[in-house]
Each structure stands twice: as C-alpha cells, then as structure tokens.
mmCIF file of C-alpha atoms in Angstrom:
data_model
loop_
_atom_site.group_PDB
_atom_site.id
_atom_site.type_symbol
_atom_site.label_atom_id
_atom_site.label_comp_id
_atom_site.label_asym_id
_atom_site.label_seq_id
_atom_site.Cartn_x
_atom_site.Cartn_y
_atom_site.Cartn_z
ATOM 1 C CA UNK A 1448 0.000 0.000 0.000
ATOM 2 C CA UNK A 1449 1.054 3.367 -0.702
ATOM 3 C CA UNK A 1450 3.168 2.559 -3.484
ATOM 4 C CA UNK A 1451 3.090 1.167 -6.436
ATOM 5 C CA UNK A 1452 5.268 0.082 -10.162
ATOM 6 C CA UNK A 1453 5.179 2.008 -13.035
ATOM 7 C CA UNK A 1454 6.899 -0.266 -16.148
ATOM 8 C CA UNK A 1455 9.286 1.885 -17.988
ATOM 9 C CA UNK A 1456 10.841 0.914 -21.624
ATOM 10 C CA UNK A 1457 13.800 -0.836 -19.671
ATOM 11 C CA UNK A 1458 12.772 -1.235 -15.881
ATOM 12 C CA UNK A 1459 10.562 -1.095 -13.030
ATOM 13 C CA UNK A 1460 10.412 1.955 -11.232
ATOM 14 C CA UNK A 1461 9.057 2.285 -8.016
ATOM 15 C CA UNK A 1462 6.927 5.544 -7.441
ATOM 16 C CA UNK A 1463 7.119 7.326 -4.166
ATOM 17 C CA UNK A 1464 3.793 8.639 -2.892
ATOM 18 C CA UNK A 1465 2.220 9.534 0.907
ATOM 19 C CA UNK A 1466 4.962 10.104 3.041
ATOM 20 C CA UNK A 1467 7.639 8.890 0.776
ATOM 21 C CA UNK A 1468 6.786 12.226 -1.813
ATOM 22 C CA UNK A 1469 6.787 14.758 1.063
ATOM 23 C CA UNK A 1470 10.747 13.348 2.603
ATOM 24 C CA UNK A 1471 11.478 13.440 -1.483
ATOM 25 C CA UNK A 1472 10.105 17.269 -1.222
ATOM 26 C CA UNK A 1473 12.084 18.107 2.000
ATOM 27 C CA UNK A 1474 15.020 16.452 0.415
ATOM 28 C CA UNK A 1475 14.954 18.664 -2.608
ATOM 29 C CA UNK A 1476 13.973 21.494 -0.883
ATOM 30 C CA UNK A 1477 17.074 21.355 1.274
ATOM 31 C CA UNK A 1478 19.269 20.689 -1.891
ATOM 32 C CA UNK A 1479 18.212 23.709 -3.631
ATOM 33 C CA UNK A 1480 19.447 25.686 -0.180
ATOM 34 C CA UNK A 1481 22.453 24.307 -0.351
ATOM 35 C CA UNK A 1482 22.791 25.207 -3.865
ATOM 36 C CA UNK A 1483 22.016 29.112 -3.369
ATOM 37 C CA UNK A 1484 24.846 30.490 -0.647
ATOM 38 C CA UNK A 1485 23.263 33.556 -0.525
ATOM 39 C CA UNK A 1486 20.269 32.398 0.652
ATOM 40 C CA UNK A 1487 21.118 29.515 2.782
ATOM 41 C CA UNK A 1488 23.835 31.371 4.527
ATOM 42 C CA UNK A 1489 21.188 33.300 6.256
ATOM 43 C CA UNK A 1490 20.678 32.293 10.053
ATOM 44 C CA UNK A 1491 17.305 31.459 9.276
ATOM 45 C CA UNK A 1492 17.912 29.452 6.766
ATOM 46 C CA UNK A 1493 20.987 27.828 8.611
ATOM 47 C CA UNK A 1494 18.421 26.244 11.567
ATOM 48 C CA UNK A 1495 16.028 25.252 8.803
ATOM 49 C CA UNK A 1496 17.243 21.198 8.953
ATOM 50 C CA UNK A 1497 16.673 21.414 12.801
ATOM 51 C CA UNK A 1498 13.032 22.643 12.581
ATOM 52 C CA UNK A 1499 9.798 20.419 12.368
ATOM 53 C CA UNK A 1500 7.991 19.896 9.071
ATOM 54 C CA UNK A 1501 6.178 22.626 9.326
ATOM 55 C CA UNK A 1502 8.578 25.061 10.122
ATOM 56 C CA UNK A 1503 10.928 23.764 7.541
ATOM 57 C CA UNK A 1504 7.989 24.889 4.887
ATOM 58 C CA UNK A 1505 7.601 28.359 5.736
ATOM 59 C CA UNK A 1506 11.387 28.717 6.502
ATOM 60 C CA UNK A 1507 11.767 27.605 2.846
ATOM 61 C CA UNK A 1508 9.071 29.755 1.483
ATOM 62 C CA UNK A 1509 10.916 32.922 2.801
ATOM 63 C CA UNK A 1510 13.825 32.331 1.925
ATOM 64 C CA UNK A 1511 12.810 31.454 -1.745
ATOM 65 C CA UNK A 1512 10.918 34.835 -1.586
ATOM 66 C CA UNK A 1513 14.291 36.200 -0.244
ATOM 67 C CA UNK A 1514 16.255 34.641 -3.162
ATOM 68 C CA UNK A 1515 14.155 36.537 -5.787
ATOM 69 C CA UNK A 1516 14.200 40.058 -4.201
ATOM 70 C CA UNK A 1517 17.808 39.934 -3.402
ATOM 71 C CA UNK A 1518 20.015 41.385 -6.288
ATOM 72 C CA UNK A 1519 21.765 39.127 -8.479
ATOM 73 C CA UNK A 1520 25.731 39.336 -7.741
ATOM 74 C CA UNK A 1521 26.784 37.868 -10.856
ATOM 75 C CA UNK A 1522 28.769 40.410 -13.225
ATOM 76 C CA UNK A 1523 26.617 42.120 -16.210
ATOM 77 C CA UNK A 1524 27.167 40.864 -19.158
ATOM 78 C CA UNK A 1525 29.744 42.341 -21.493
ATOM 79 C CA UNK A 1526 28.507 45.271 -23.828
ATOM 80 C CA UNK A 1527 30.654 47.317 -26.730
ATOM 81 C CA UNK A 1528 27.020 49.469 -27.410
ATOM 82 C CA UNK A 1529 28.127 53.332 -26.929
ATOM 83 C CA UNK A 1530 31.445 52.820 -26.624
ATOM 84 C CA UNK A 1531 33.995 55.547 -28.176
ATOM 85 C CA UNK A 1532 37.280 55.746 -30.439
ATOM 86 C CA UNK A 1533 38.784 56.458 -27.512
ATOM 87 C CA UNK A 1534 37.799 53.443 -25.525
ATOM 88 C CA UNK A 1535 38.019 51.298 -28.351
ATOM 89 C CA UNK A 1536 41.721 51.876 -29.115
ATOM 90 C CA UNK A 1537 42.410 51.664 -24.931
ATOM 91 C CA UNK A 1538 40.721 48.251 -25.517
ATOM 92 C CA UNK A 1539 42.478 47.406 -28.342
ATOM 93 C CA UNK A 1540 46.507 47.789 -26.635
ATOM 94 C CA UNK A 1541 48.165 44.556 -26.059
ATOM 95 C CA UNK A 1542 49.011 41.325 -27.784
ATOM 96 C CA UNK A 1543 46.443 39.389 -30.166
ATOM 97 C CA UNK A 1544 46.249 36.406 -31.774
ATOM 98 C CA UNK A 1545 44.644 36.937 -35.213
ATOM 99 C CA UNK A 1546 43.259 34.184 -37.561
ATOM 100 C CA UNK A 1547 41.720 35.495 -40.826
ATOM 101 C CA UNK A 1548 40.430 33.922 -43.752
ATOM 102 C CA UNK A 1549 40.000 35.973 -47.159
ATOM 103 C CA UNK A 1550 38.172 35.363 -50.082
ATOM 104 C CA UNK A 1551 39.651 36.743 -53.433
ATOM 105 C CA UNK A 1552 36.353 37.181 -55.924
ATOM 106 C CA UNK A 1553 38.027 37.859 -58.794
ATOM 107 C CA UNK A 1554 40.115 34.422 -58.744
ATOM 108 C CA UNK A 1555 37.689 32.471 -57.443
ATOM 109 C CA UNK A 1556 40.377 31.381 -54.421
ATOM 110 C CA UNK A 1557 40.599 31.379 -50.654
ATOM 111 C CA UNK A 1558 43.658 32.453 -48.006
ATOM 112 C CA UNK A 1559 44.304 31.475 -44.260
ATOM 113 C CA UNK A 1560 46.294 33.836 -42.511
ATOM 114 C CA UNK A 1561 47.879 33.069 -38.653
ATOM 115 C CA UNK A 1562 48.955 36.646 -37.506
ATOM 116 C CA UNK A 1563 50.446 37.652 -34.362
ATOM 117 C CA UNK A 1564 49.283 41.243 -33.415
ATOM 118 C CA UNK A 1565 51.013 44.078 -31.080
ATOM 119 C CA UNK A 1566 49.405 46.867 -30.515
ATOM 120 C CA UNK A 1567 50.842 49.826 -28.644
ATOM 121 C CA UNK A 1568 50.193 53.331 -27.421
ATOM 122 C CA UNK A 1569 52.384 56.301 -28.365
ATOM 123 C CA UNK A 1570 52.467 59.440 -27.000
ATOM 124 C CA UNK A 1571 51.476 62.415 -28.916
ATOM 125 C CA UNK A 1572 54.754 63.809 -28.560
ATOM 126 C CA UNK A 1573 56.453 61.137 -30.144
ATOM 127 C CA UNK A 1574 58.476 61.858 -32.810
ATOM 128 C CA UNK A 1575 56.856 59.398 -35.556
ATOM 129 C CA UNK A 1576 53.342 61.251 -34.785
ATOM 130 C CA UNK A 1577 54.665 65.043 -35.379
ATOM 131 C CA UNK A 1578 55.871 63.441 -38.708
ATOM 132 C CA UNK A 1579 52.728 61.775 -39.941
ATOM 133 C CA UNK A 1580 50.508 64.808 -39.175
ATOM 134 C CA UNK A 1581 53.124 66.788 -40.676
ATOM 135 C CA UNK A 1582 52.784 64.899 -43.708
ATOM 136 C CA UNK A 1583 48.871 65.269 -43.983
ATOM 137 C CA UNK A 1584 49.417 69.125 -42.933
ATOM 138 C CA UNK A 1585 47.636 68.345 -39.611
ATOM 139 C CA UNK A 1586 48.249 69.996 -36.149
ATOM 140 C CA UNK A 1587 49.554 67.974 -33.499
ATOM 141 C CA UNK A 1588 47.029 69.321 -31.162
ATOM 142 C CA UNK A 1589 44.331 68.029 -33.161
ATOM 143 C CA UNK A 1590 45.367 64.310 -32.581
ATOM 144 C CA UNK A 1591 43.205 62.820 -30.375
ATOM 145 C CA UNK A 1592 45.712 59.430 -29.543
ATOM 146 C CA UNK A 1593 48.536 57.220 -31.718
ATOM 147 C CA UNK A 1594 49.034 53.754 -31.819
ATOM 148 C CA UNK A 1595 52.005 51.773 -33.185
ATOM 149 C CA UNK A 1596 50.535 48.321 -34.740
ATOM 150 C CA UNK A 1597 52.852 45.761 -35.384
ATOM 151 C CA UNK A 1598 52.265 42.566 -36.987
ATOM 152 C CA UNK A 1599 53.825 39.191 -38.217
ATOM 153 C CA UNK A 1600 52.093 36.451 -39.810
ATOM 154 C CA UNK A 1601 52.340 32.814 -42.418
ATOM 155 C CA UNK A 1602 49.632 32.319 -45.399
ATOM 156 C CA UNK A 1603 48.849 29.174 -46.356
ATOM 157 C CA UNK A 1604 49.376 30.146 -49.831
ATOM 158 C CA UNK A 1605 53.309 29.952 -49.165
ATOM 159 C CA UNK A 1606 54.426 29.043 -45.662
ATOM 160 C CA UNK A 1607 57.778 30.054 -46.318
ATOM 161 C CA UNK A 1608 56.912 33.569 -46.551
ATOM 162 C CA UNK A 1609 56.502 35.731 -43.132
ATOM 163 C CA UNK A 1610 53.914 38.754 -43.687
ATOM 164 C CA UNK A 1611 55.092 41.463 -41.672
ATOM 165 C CA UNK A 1612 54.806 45.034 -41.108
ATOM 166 C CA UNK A 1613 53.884 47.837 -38.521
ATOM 167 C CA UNK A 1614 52.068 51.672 -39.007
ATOM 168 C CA UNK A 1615 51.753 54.095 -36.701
ATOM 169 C CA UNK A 1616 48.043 55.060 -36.513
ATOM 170 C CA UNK A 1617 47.070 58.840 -35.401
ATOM 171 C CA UNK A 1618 43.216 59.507 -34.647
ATOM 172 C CA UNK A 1619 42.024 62.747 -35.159
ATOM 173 C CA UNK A 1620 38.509 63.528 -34.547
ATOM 174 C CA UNK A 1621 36.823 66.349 -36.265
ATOM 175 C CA UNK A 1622 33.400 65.315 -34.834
ATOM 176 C CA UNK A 1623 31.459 63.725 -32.576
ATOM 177 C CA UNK A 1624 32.175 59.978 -33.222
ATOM 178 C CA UNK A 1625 33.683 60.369 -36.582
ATOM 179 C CA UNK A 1626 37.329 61.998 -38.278
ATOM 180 C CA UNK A 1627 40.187 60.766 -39.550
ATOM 181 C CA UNK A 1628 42.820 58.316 -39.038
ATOM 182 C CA UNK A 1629 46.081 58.950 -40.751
ATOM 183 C CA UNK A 1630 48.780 56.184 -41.256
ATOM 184 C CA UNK A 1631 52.284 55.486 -42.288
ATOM 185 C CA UNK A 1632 51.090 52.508 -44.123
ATOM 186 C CA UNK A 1633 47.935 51.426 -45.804
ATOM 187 C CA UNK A 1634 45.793 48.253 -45.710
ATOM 188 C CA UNK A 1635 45.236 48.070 -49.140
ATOM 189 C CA UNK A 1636 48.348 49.343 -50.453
ATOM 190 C CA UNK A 1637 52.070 49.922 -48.375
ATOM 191 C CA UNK A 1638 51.475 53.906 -48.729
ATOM 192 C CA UNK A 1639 50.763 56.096 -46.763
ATOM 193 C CA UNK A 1640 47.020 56.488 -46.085
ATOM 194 C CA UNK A 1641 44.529 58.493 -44.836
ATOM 195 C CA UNK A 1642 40.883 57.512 -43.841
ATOM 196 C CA UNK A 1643 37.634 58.345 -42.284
ATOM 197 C CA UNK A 1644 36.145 56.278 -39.556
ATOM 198 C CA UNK A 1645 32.984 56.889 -37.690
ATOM 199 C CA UNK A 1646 31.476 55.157 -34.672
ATOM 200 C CA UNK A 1647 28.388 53.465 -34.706
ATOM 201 C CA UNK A 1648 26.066 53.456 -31.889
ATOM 202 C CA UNK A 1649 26.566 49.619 -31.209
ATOM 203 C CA UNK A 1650 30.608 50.207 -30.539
ATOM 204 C CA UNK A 1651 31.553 48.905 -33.916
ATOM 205 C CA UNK A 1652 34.527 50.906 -35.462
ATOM 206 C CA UNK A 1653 33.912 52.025 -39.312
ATOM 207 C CA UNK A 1654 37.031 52.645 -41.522
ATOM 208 C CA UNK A 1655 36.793 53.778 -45.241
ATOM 209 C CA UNK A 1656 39.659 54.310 -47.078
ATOM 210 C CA UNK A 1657 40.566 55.206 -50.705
ATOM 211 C CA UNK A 1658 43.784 54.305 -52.878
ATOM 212 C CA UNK A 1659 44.355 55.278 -56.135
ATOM 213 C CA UNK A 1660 43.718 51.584 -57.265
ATOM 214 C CA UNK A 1661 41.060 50.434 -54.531
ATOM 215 C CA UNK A 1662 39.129 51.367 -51.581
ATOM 216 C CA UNK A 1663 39.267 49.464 -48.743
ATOM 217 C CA UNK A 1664 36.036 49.167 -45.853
ATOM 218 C CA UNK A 1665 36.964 47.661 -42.465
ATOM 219 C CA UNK A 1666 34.558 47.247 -39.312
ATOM 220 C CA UNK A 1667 36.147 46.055 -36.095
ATOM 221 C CA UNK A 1668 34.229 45.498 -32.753
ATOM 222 C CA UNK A 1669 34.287 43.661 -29.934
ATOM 223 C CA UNK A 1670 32.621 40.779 -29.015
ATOM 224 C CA UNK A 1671 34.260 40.564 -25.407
ATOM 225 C CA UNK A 1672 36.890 42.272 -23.601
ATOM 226 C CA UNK A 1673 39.392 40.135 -25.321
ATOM 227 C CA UNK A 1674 37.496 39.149 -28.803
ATOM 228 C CA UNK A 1675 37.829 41.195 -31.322
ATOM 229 C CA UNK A 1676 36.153 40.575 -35.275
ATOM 230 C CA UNK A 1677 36.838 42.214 -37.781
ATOM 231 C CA UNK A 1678 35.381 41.989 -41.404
ATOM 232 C CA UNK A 1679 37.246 44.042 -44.123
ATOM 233 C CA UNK A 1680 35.930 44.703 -48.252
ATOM 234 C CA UNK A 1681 38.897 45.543 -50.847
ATOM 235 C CA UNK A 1682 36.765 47.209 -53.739
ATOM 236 C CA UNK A 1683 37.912 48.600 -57.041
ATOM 237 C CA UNK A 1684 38.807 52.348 -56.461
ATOM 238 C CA UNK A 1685 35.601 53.411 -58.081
ATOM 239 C CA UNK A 1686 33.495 51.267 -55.034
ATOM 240 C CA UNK A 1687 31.655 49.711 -58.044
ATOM 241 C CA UNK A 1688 32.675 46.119 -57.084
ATOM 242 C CA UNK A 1689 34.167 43.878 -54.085
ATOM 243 C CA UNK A 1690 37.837 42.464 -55.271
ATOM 244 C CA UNK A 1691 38.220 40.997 -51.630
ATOM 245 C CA UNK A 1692 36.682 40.080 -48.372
ATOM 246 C CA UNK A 1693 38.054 38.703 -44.943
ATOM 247 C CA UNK A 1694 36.973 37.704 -41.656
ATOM 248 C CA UNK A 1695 39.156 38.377 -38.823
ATOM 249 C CA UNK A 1696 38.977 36.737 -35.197
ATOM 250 C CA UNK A 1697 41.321 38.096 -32.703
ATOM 251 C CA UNK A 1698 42.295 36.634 -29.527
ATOM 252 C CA UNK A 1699 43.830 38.552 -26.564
ATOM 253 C CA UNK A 1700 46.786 36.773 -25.619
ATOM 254 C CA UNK A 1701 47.918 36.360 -22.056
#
C-alpha cells in the first residue's frame, strides 16, 4: 500500500507517494538551499534542517521569496554598445592572436592567414606622430591618440613567406564619433594612407579608405573584452565592385 510500479521501456520503477513524496520534497527542498549560498547562509535558513515539518515549509518559502528580491551578484554581461574611439583603441593595446580567412572574388580562391598582433600606445609627442601629421598638414594638437601596430604572420598560400609590417596610426577627430585616421602605411596598399572612420552606436569601429587603385572598408568590434572581429571589403577604387573580403577573429593573448 502506498506505493506502487510504473513499467518503464527498460525497468521497473518504483513511485514514491504519501509520506515517501513529502521526505522526497524536503530532500529537494534542502538541496536547492544548499545550492544558493546567498540564501542559505542566512541564520534562518541555517536552523532550517533542525526545525519540524512545518517550520521547515515556511522557513523555505521565505527564503525562496528572499532569493528573488535579493540582487543578483553575478557580473553584467559584457557590452561594446556606446562605446567611443577612444575606448576602443584603450581596448584594443596589447598582444592578439589573429586568424583570418580571405576570399579573393576575382580568382575564385581562398587564403588562411595566422597573424600575431602588437598593438601599442604612443604618446602624442612622439616623434613618428609630429611626422605623420606633418605629412597630412595636420596639427599635433588636433590628434586625439597614436598607436604603433605591429604585426607578423604565415599564409597558407606559401608558408615560407613571413607577412610582416607595422604603421603608426594617429586619430584625429573632427566630430562627434567620426574623423580621420592617418597612417604610415595602408591596408590596401604599403602607402601612406589616410581615412575616415565613424562610430556606430553599437561600438563597432567604421574605416573607409581610398587608394588610387582600390578602396578598402573595415569594421572592427568587440565581441568581449578580449574578442575582437573584424570583417574588411577591398573594392575597385571606383566602389563599383568587391575584389576581396576577410573575416578576422582576434584573440587577446595572455
């Protein structure tokens, strides 16, 4: 009496009910305590296995009730939305990890690139900073931060080749959220280049720039404190048609 077999596809299973289902109850009750510091810890909570049946219930109730008031100490999730060039490039200083692969349209073929990335702040004062806004016949004063990127990487298309380079990168911004970045060396081509980035509301960083054989479009954002992505367009100068495209992961390392 008071219990009885339920056939399952591979056994029998007996079936608490009666008293059997309310020590089952306390049991689980007490195992979701124990599984919630915050609440068990309390003192009333604490006493709650030393208490009759009845006590135990209400003890329970409140401090279920006092689990779902109380406010959650685990850390807010990560967010780039409104973030700023400046915070973005703060972000961006250190050592990554960089795995891209590149898709050349016009040839119909695909690259994998393994790229170790250094990224470092300069000082406006820096010599290599008065010289690039020299060159572009920009004030000193008007730079809002430098960077020194440096970068050394193997394709797949010939392993024996290292890809490597560095640019100094100078931020100017002429408005809110948007201006100029000037650099010793391009993306598209090793010249010097000068483009316009903007901001947009959801933290992702928008670079245009234009060569006198292509034009190159990169967003960059971050995914979490230490992932960045980055997807970048080589068109024909004109902007008529895509000669490129590339997806970028980027890995802080430690």
């Amino acid at each position: 009496a008071g219990r009885y077999l339920k056939m399952s596809a591979a056994a029998f299973v007996v079936a608490p009910s009666g008293r059997d289902a309310q020590r089952t109850s306390a049991r689980r009750a007490w195992r979701t305590l124990n599984f919630a510091p915050s609440v068990a810890g309390s003192p009333r909570c604490l006493n709650v296995v030393r208490s009759s049946r009845p006590e135990r219930r209400a003890v329970i109730r409140a401090c279920s009730a006092q689990a779902e008031t109380e406010p959650s100490s685990a850390p807010a999730p990560f967010s780039a939305a409104g973030m700023g060039v400046k915070e973005f490039f703060e972000r961006s200083v250190g050592a990554w990890k960089s795995q891209r692969s590149s898709h050349n349209l016009a040839w119909a073929q695909f690259e994998a690139v393994n790229s170790d990335i250094v990224i470092e702040a300069l000082e406006l004062s820096h010599s290599d900073v008065a010289q690039i806004c020299a060159q572009y016949d920009t004030s000193v004063d008007a730079a809002l931060l430098a960077v020194r990127m440096s970068w050394e990487g193997y394709s797949d298309w010939d392993e024996d080749e290292v890809l490597a380079g560095s640019t100094v990168l100078v931020v100017v911004e002429d408005e809110r959220n948007a201006g100029r970045l000037l650099r010793s060396e391009g993306y598209a081509e090793t010249i010097p280049a000068v483009g316009s980035w903007r901001m947009q509301s959801d933290g992702t960083f928008v670079l245009d720039t234009f060569y006198d054989r292509a034009a190159a479009e990169e967003r960059i954002w971050f995914a979490t404190p230490d992932l960045r992505m980055r997807v970048s367009m080589i068109k024909t100068s004109a902007g008529s048609g895509v000669l490129t495209a590339s997806f970028s992961s980027e890995i802080r390392k430690r």
